PDB file of C-alpha atoms and ligand atoms in Angstrom:
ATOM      1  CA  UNK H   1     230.974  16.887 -66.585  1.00  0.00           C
ATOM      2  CA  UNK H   2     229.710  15.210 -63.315  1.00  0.00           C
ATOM      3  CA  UNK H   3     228.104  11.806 -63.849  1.00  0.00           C
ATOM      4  CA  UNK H   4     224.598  11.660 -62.775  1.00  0.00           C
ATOM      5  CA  UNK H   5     223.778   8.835 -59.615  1.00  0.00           C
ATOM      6  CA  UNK H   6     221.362   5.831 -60.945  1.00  0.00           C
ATOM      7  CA  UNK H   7     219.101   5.077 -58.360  1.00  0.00           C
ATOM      8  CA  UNK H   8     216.274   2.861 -58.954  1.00  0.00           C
ATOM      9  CA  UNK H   9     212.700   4.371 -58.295  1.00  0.00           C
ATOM     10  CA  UNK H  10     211.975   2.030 -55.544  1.00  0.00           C
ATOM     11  CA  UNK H  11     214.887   3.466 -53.205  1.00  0.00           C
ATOM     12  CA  UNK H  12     214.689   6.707 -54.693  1.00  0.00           C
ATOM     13  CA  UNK H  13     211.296   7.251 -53.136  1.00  0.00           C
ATOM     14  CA  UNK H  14     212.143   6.618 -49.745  1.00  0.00           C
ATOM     15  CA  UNK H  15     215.722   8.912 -50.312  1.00  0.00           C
ATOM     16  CA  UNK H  16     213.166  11.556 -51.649  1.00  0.00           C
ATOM     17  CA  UNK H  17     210.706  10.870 -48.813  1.00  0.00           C
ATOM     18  CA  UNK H  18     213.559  11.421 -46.484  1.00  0.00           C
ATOM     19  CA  UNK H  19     214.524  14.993 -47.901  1.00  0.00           C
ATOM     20  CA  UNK H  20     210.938  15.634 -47.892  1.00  0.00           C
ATOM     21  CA  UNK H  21     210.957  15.175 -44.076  1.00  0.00           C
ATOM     22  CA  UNK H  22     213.875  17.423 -43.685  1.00  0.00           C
ATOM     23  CA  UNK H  23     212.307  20.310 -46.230  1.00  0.00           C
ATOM     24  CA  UNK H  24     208.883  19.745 -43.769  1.00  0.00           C
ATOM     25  CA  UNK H  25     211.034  20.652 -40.900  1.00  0.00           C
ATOM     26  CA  UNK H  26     212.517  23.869 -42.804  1.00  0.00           C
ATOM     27  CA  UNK H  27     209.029  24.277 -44.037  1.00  0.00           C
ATOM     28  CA  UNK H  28     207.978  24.766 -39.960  1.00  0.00           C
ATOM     29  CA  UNK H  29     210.517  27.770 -39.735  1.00  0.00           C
ATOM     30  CA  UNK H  30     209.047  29.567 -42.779  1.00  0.00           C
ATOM     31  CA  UNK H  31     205.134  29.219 -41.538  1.00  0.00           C
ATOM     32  CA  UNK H  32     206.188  30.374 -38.118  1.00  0.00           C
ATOM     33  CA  UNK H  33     208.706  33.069 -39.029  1.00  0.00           C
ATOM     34  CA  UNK H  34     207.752  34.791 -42.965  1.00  0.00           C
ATOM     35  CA  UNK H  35     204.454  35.818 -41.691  1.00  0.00           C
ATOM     36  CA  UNK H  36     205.556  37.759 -38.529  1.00  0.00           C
ATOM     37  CA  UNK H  37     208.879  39.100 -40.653  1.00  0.00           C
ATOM     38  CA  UNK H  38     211.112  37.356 -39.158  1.00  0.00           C
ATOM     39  CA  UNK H  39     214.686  36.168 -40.196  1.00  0.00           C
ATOM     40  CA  UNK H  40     214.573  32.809 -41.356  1.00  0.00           C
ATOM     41  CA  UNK H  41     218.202  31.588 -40.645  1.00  0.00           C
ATOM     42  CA  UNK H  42     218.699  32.909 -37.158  1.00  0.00           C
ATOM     43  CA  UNK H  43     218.335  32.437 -34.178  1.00  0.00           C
ATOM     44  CA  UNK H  44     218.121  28.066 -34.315  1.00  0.00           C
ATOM     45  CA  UNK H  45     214.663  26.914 -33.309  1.00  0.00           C
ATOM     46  CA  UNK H  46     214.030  27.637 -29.839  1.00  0.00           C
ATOM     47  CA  UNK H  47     210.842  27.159 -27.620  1.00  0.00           C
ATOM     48  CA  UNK H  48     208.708  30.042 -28.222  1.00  0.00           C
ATOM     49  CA  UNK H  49     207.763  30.218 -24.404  1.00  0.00           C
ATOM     50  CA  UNK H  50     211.244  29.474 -22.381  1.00  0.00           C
ATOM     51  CA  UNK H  51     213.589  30.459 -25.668  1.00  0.00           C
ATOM     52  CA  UNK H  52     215.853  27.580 -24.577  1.00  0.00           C
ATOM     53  CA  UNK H  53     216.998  26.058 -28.026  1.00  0.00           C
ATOM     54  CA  UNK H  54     215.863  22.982 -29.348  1.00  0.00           C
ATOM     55  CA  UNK H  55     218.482  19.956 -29.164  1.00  0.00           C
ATOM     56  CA  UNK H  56     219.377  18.425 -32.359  1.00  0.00           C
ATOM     57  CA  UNK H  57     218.259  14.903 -31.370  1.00  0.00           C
ATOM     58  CA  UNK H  58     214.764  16.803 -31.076  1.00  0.00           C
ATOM     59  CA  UNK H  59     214.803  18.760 -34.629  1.00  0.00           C
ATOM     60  CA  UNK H  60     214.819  15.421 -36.287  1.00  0.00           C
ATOM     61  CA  UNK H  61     211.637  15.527 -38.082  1.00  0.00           C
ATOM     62  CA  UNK H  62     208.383  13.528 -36.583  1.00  0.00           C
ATOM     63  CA  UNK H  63     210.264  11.052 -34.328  1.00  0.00           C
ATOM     64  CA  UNK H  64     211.808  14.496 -32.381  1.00  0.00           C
ATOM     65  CA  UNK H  65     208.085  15.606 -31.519  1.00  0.00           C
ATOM     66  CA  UNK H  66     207.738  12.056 -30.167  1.00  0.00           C
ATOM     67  CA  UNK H  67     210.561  11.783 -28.145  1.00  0.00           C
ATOM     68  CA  UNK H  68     209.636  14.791 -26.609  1.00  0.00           C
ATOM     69  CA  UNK H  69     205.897  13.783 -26.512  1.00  0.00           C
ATOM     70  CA  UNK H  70     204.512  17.387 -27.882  1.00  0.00           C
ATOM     71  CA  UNK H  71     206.053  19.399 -24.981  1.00  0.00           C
ATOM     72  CA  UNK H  72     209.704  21.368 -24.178  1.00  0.00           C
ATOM     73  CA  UNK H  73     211.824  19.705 -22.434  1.00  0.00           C
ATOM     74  CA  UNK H  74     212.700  23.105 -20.385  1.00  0.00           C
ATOM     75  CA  UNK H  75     209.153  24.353 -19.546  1.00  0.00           C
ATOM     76  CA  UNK H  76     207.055  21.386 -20.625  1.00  0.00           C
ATOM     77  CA  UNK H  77     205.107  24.033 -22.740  1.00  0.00           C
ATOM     78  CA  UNK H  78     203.131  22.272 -25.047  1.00  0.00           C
ATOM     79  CA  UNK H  79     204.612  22.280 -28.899  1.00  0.00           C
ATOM     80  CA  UNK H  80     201.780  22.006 -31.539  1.00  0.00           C
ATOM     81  CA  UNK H  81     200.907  18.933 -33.018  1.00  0.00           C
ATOM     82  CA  UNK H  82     201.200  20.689 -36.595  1.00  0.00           C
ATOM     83  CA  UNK H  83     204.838  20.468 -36.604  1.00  0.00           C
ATOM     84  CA  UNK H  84     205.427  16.604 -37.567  1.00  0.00           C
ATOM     85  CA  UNK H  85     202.152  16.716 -39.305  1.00  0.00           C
ATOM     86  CA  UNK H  86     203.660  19.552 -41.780  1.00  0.00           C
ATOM     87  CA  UNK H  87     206.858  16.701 -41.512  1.00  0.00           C
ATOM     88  CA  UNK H  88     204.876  14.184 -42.177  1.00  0.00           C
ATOM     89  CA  UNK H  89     202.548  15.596 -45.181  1.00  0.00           C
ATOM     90  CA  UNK H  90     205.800  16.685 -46.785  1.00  0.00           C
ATOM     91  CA  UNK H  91     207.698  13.181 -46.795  1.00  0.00           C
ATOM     92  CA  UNK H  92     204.589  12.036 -47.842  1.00  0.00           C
ATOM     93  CA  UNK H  93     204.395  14.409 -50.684  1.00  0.00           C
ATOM     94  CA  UNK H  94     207.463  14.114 -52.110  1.00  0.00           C
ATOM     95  CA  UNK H  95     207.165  10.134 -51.767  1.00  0.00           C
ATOM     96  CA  UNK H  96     204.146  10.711 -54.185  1.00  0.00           C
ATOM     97  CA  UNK H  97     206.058  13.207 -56.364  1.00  0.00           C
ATOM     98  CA  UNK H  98     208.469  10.320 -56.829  1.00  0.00           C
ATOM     99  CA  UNK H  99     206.098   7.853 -57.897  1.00  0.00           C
ATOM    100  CA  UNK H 100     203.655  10.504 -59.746  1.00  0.00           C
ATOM    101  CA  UNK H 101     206.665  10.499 -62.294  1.00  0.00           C
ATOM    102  CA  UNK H 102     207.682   7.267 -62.266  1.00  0.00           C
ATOM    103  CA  UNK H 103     204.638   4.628 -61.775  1.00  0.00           C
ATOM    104  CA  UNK H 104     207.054   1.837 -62.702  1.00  0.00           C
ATOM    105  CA  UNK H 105     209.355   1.396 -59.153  1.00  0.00           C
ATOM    106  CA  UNK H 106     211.836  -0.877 -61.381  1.00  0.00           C
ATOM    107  CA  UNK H 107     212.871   2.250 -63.416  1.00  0.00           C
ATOM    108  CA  UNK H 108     216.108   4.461 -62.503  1.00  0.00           C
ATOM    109  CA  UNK H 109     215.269   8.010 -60.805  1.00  0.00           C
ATOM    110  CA  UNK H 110     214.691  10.824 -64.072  1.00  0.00           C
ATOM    111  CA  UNK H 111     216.116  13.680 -61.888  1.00  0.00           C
ATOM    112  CA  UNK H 112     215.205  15.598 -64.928  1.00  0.00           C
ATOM    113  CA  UNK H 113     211.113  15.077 -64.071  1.00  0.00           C
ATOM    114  CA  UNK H 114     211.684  13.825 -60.625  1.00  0.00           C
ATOM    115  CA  UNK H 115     213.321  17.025 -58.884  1.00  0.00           C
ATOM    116  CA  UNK H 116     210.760  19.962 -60.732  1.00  0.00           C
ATOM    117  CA  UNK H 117     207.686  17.729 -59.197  1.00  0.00           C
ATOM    118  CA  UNK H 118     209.359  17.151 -56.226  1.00  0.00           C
ATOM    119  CA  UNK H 119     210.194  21.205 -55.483  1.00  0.00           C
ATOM    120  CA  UNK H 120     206.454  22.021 -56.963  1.00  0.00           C
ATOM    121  CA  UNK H 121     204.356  19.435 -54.733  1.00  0.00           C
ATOM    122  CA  UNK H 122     206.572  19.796 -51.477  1.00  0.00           C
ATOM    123  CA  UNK H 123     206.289  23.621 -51.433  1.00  0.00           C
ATOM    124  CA  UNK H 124     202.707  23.273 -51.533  1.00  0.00           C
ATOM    125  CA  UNK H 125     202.723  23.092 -47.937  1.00  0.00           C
ATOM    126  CA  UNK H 126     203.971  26.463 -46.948  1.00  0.00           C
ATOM    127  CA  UNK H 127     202.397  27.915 -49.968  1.00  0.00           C
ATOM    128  CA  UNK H 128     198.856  26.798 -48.040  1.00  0.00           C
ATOM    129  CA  UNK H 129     200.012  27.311 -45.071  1.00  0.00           C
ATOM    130  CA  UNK H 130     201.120  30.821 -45.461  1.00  0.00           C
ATOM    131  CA  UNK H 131     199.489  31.868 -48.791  1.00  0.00           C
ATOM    132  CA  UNK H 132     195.384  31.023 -47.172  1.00  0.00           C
ATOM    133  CA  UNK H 133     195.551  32.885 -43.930  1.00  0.00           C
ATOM    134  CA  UNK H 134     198.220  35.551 -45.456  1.00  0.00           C
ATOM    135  CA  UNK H 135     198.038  36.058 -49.006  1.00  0.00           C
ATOM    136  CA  UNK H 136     201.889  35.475 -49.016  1.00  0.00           C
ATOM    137  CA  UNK H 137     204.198  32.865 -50.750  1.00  0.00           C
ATOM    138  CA  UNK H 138     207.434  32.644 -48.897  1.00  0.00           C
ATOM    139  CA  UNK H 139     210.695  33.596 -51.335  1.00  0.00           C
ATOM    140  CA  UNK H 140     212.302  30.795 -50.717  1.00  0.00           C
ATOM    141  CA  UNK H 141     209.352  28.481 -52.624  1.00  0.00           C
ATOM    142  CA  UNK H 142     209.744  30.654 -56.397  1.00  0.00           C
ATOM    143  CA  UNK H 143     213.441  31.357 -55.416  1.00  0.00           C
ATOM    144  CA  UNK H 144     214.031  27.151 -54.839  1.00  0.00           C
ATOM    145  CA  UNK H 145     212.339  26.595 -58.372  1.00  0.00           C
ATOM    146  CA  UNK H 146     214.272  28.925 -60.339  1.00  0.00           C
ATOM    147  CA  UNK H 147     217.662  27.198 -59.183  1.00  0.00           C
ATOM    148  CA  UNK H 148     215.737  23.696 -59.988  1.00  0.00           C
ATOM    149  CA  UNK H 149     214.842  24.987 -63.043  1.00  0.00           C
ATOM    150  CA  UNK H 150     218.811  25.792 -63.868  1.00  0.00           C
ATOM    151  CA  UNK H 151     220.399  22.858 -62.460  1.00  0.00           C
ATOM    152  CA  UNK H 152     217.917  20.502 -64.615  1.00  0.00           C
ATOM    153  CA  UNK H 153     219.134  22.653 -67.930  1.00  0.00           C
ATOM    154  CA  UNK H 154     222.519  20.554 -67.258  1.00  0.00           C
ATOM    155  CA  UNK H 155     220.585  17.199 -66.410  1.00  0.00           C
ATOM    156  CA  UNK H 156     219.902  15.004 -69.790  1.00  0.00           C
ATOM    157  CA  UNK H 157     216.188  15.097 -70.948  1.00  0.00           C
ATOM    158  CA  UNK H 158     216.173  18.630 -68.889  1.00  0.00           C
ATOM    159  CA  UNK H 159     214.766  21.924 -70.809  1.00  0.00           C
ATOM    160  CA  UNK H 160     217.120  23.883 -72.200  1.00  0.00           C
ATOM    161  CA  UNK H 161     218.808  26.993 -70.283  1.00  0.00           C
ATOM    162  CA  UNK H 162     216.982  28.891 -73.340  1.00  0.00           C
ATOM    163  CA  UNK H 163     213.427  27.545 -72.872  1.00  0.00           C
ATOM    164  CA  UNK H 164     214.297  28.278 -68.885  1.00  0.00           C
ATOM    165  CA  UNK H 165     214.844  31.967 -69.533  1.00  0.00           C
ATOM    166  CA  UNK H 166     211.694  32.156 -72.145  1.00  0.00           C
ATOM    167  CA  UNK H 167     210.101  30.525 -69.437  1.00  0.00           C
ATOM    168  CA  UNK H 168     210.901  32.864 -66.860  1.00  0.00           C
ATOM    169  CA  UNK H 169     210.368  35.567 -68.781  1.00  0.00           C
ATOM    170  CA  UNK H 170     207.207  35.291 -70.675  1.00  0.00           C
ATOM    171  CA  UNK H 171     205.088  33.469 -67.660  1.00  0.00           C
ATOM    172  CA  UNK H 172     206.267  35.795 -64.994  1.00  0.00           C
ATOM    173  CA  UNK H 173     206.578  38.932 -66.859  1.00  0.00           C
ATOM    174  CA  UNK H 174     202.935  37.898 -68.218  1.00  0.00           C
ATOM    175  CA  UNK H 175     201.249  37.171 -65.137  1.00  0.00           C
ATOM    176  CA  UNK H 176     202.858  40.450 -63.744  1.00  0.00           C
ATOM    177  CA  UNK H 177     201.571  42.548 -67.459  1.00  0.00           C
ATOM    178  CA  UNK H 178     198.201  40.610 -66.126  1.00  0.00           C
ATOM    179  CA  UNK H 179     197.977  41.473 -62.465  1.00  0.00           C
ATOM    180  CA  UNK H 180     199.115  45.409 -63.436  1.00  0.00           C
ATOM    181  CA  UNK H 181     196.595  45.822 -66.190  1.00  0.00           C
ATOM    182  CA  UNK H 182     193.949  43.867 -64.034  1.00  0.00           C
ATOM    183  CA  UNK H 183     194.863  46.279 -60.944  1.00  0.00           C
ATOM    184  CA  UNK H 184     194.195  49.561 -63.200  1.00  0.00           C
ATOM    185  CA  UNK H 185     190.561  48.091 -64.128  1.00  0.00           C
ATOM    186  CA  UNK H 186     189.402  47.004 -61.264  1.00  0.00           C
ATOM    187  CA  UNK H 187     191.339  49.957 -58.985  1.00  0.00           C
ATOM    188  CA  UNK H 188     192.960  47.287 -56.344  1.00  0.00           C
ATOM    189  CA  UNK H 189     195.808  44.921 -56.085  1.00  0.00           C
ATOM    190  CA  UNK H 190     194.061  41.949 -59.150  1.00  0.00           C
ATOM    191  CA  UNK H 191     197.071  39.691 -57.630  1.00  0.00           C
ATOM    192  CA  UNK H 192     200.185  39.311 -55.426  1.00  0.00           C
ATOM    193  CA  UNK H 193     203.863  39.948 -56.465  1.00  0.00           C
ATOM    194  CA  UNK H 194     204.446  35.901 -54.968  1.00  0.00           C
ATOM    195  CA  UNK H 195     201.811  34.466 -57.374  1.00  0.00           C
ATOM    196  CA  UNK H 196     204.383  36.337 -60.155  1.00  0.00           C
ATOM    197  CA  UNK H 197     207.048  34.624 -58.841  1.00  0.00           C
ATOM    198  CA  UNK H 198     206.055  31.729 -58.483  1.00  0.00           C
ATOM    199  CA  UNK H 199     204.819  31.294 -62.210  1.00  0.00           C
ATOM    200  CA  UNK H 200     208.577  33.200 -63.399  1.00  0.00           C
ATOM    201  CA  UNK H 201     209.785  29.558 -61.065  1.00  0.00           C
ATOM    202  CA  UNK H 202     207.601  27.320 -62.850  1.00  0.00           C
ATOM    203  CA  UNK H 203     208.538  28.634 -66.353  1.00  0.00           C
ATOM    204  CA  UNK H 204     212.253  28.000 -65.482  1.00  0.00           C
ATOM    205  CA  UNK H 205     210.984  24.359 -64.917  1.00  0.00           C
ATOM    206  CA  UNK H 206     208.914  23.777 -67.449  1.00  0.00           C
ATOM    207  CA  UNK H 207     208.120  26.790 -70.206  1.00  0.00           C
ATOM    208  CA  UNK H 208     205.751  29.025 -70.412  1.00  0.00           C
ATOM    209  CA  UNK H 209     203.415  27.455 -72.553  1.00  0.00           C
ATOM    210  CA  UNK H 210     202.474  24.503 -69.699  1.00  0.00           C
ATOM    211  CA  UNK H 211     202.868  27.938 -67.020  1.00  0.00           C
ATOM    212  CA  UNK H 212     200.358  29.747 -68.425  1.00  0.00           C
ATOM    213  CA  UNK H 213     198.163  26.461 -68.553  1.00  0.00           C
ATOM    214  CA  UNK H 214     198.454  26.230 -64.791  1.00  0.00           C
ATOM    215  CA  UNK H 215     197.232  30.138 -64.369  1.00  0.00           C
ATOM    216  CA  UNK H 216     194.114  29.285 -66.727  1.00  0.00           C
ATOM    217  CA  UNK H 217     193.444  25.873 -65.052  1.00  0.00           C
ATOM    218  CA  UNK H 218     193.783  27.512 -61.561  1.00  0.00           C
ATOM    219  CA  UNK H 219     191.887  30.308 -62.229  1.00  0.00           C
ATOM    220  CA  UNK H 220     189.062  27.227 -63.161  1.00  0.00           C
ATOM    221  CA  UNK H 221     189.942  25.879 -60.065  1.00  0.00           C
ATOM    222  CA  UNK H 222     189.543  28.700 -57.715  1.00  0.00           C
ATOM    223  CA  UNK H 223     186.529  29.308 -59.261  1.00  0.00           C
ATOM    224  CA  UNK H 224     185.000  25.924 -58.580  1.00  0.00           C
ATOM    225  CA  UNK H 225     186.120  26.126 -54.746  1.00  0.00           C
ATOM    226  CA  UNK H 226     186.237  29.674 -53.753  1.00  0.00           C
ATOM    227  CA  UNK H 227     182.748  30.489 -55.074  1.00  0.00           C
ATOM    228  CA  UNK H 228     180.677  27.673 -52.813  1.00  0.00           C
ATOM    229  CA  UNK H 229     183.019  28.275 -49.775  1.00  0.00           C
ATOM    230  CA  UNK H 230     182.291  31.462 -49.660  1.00  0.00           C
ATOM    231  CA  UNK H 231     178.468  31.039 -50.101  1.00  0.00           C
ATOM    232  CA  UNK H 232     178.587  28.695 -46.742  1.00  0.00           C
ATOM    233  CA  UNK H 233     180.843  30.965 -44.614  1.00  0.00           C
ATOM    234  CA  UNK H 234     179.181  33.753 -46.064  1.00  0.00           C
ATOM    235  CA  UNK H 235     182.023  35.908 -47.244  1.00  0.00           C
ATOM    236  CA  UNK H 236     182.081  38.946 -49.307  1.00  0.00           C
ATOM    237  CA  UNK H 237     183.581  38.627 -52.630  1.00  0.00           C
ATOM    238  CA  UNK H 238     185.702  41.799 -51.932  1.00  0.00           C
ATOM    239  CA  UNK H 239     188.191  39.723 -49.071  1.00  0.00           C
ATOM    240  CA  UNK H 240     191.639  38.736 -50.981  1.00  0.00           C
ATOM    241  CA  UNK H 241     191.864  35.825 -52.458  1.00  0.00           C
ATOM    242  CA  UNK H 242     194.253  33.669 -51.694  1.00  0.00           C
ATOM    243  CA  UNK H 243     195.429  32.250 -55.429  1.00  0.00           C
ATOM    244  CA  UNK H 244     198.880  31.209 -55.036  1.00  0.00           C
ATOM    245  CA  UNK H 245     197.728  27.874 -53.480  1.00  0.00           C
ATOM    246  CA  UNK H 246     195.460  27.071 -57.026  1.00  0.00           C
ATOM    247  CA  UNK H 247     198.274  27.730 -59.139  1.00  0.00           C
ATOM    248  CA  UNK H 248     200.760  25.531 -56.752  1.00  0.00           C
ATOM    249  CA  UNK H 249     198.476  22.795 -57.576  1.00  0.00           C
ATOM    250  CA  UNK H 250     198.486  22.668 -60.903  1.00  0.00           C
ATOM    251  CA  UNK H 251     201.939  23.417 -61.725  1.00  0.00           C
ATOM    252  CA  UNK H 252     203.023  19.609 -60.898  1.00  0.00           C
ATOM    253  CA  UNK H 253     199.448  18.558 -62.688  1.00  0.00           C
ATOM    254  CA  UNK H 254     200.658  20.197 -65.851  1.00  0.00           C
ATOM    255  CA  UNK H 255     203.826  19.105 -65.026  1.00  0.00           C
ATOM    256  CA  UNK H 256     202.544  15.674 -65.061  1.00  0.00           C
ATOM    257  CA  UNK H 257     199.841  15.761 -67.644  1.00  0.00           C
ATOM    258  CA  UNK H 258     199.959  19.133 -69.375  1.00  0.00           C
ATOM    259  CA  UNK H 259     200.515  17.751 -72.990  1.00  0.00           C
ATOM    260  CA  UNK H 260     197.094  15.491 -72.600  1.00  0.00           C
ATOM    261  CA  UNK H 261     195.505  18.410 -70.928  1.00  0.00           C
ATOM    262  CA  UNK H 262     196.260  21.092 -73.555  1.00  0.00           C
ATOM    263  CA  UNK H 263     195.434  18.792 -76.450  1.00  0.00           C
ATOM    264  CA  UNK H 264     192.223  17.885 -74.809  1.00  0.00           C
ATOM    265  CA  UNK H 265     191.091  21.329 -74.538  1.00  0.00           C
ATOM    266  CA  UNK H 266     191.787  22.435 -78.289  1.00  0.00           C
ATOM    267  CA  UNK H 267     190.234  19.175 -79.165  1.00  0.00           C
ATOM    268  CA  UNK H 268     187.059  20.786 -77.249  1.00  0.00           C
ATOM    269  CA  UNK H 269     187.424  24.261 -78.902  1.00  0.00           C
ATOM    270  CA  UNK H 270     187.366  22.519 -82.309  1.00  0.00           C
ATOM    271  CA  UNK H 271     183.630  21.889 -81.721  1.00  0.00           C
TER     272      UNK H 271
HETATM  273 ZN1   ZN Q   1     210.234  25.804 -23.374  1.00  0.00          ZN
END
């Protein structure tokens, strides 16, 4: 067996923050390249106007865009300002992950908890980012959770390689039983294949019981925002809905909190 590193929360954050950076960088690739369909691992990031490739010294995440002050150093084309912010919001999010799961900064790092909320909350930036103007999850997001969701069934405290493959299983084969039966009745696609992936991810981290939660709380969820927004921009309820980024959020929420949550709501059935 390999030992597992202790690292005390209060580093840990800023070595998760730090990943989170480089994912948000990664993340930039995926937004730009999986909705046109195009290869994600070649060619290296180039300038999308000159095609000259981007020095390494100027893929480092944030401080690169500010080096080069938001334009190529070829052409001087101007390179968006949502770059480091995707960076940013990422490091940022995983810094929160860190600290959503461990409040106390004078505890040691539960990679156990630390790396499923970490993979859940990070990846809800090119779920957004791709999933709202799209209706598309990248593969990489369910595909990234499934191999969490292993390597955590040899981490202490993790769920068992079992419960991983129940998991799997019964949320993602459910959601996908859901989204066929749902397509029948209402005679169009109910749901994407990504939003099926991504819960068959999220039971490999953390069963299906606490999966389906997150469908049911997210169908809540998109319910409560998507109903207003599109009364004020006056949209017809027959445009696709993008759902993948409601059930992102409240995978790391029942992650988090799923045990109060559940128990709270068959406390409210009871009456
Ligand atoms: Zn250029």
């Amino acid at each position: 067996m390999f030992s597992i590193p202790e690292i005390p929360v209060w580093l840990g954050q800023w070595v998760f923050a730090l990943f989170g950076l480089i994912f948000g960088s990664f993340f930039n690739v995926l937004i730009y390249r999986v909705p046109r369909d195009l290869p994600i691992a070649f060619p290296a990031s180039h300038c999308p106007h000159c095609m000259s490739p981007i020095r390494l010294r100027h893929n480092i995440p944030v401080l690169g865009w500010l080096m080069l002050r938001g334009r190529c150093k070829d052409c001087r084309a101007l390179i968006s300002i949502q770059y480091p912010i995707v960076e940013a919001i990422t490091g940022i999010l995983a810094f929160c992950a860190v600290r959503l799961v461990h409040p106390d900064a004078s505890e040691l790092i539960d990679f156990a908890r630390v790396l499923p909320v970490f993979w859940m909350m990070i990846t809800l930036v090119p779920i957004a980012a791709v999933d709202f103007p799209y209706q598309l999850i990248p593969d990489t997001v369910p595909v990234g959770g499934l191999l969490i969701g292993v390597a955590v069934s040899f981490l202490p405290g993790g769920m068992d390689w079992q419960q991983s493959l129940i998991g799997i299983a019964a949320a993602g084969g459910g959601l996908f039983l859901f989204a066929f039966i749902m397509g029948k009745l209402l005679k169009r696609d109910a749901m994407g294949l990504g939003d099926v992936k991504l819960l068959a991810a999220f039971g490999a981290m953390m069963g299906w019981g606490h999966s389906v939660a997150a469908v049911i709380a997210a169908s809540f969820l998109a319910l409560v925002v998507m109903v207003p927004w599109r009364l004020i921009r006056k949209e017809s309820n027959h445009e696709p809905l993008a759902f993948g980024p409601f059930i992102g959020v409240m995978g790391p929420v029942m992650f988090l909190w799923g045990d109060r949550i559940i128990a709270w709501y068959w406390n409210l059935l009871r009456f």
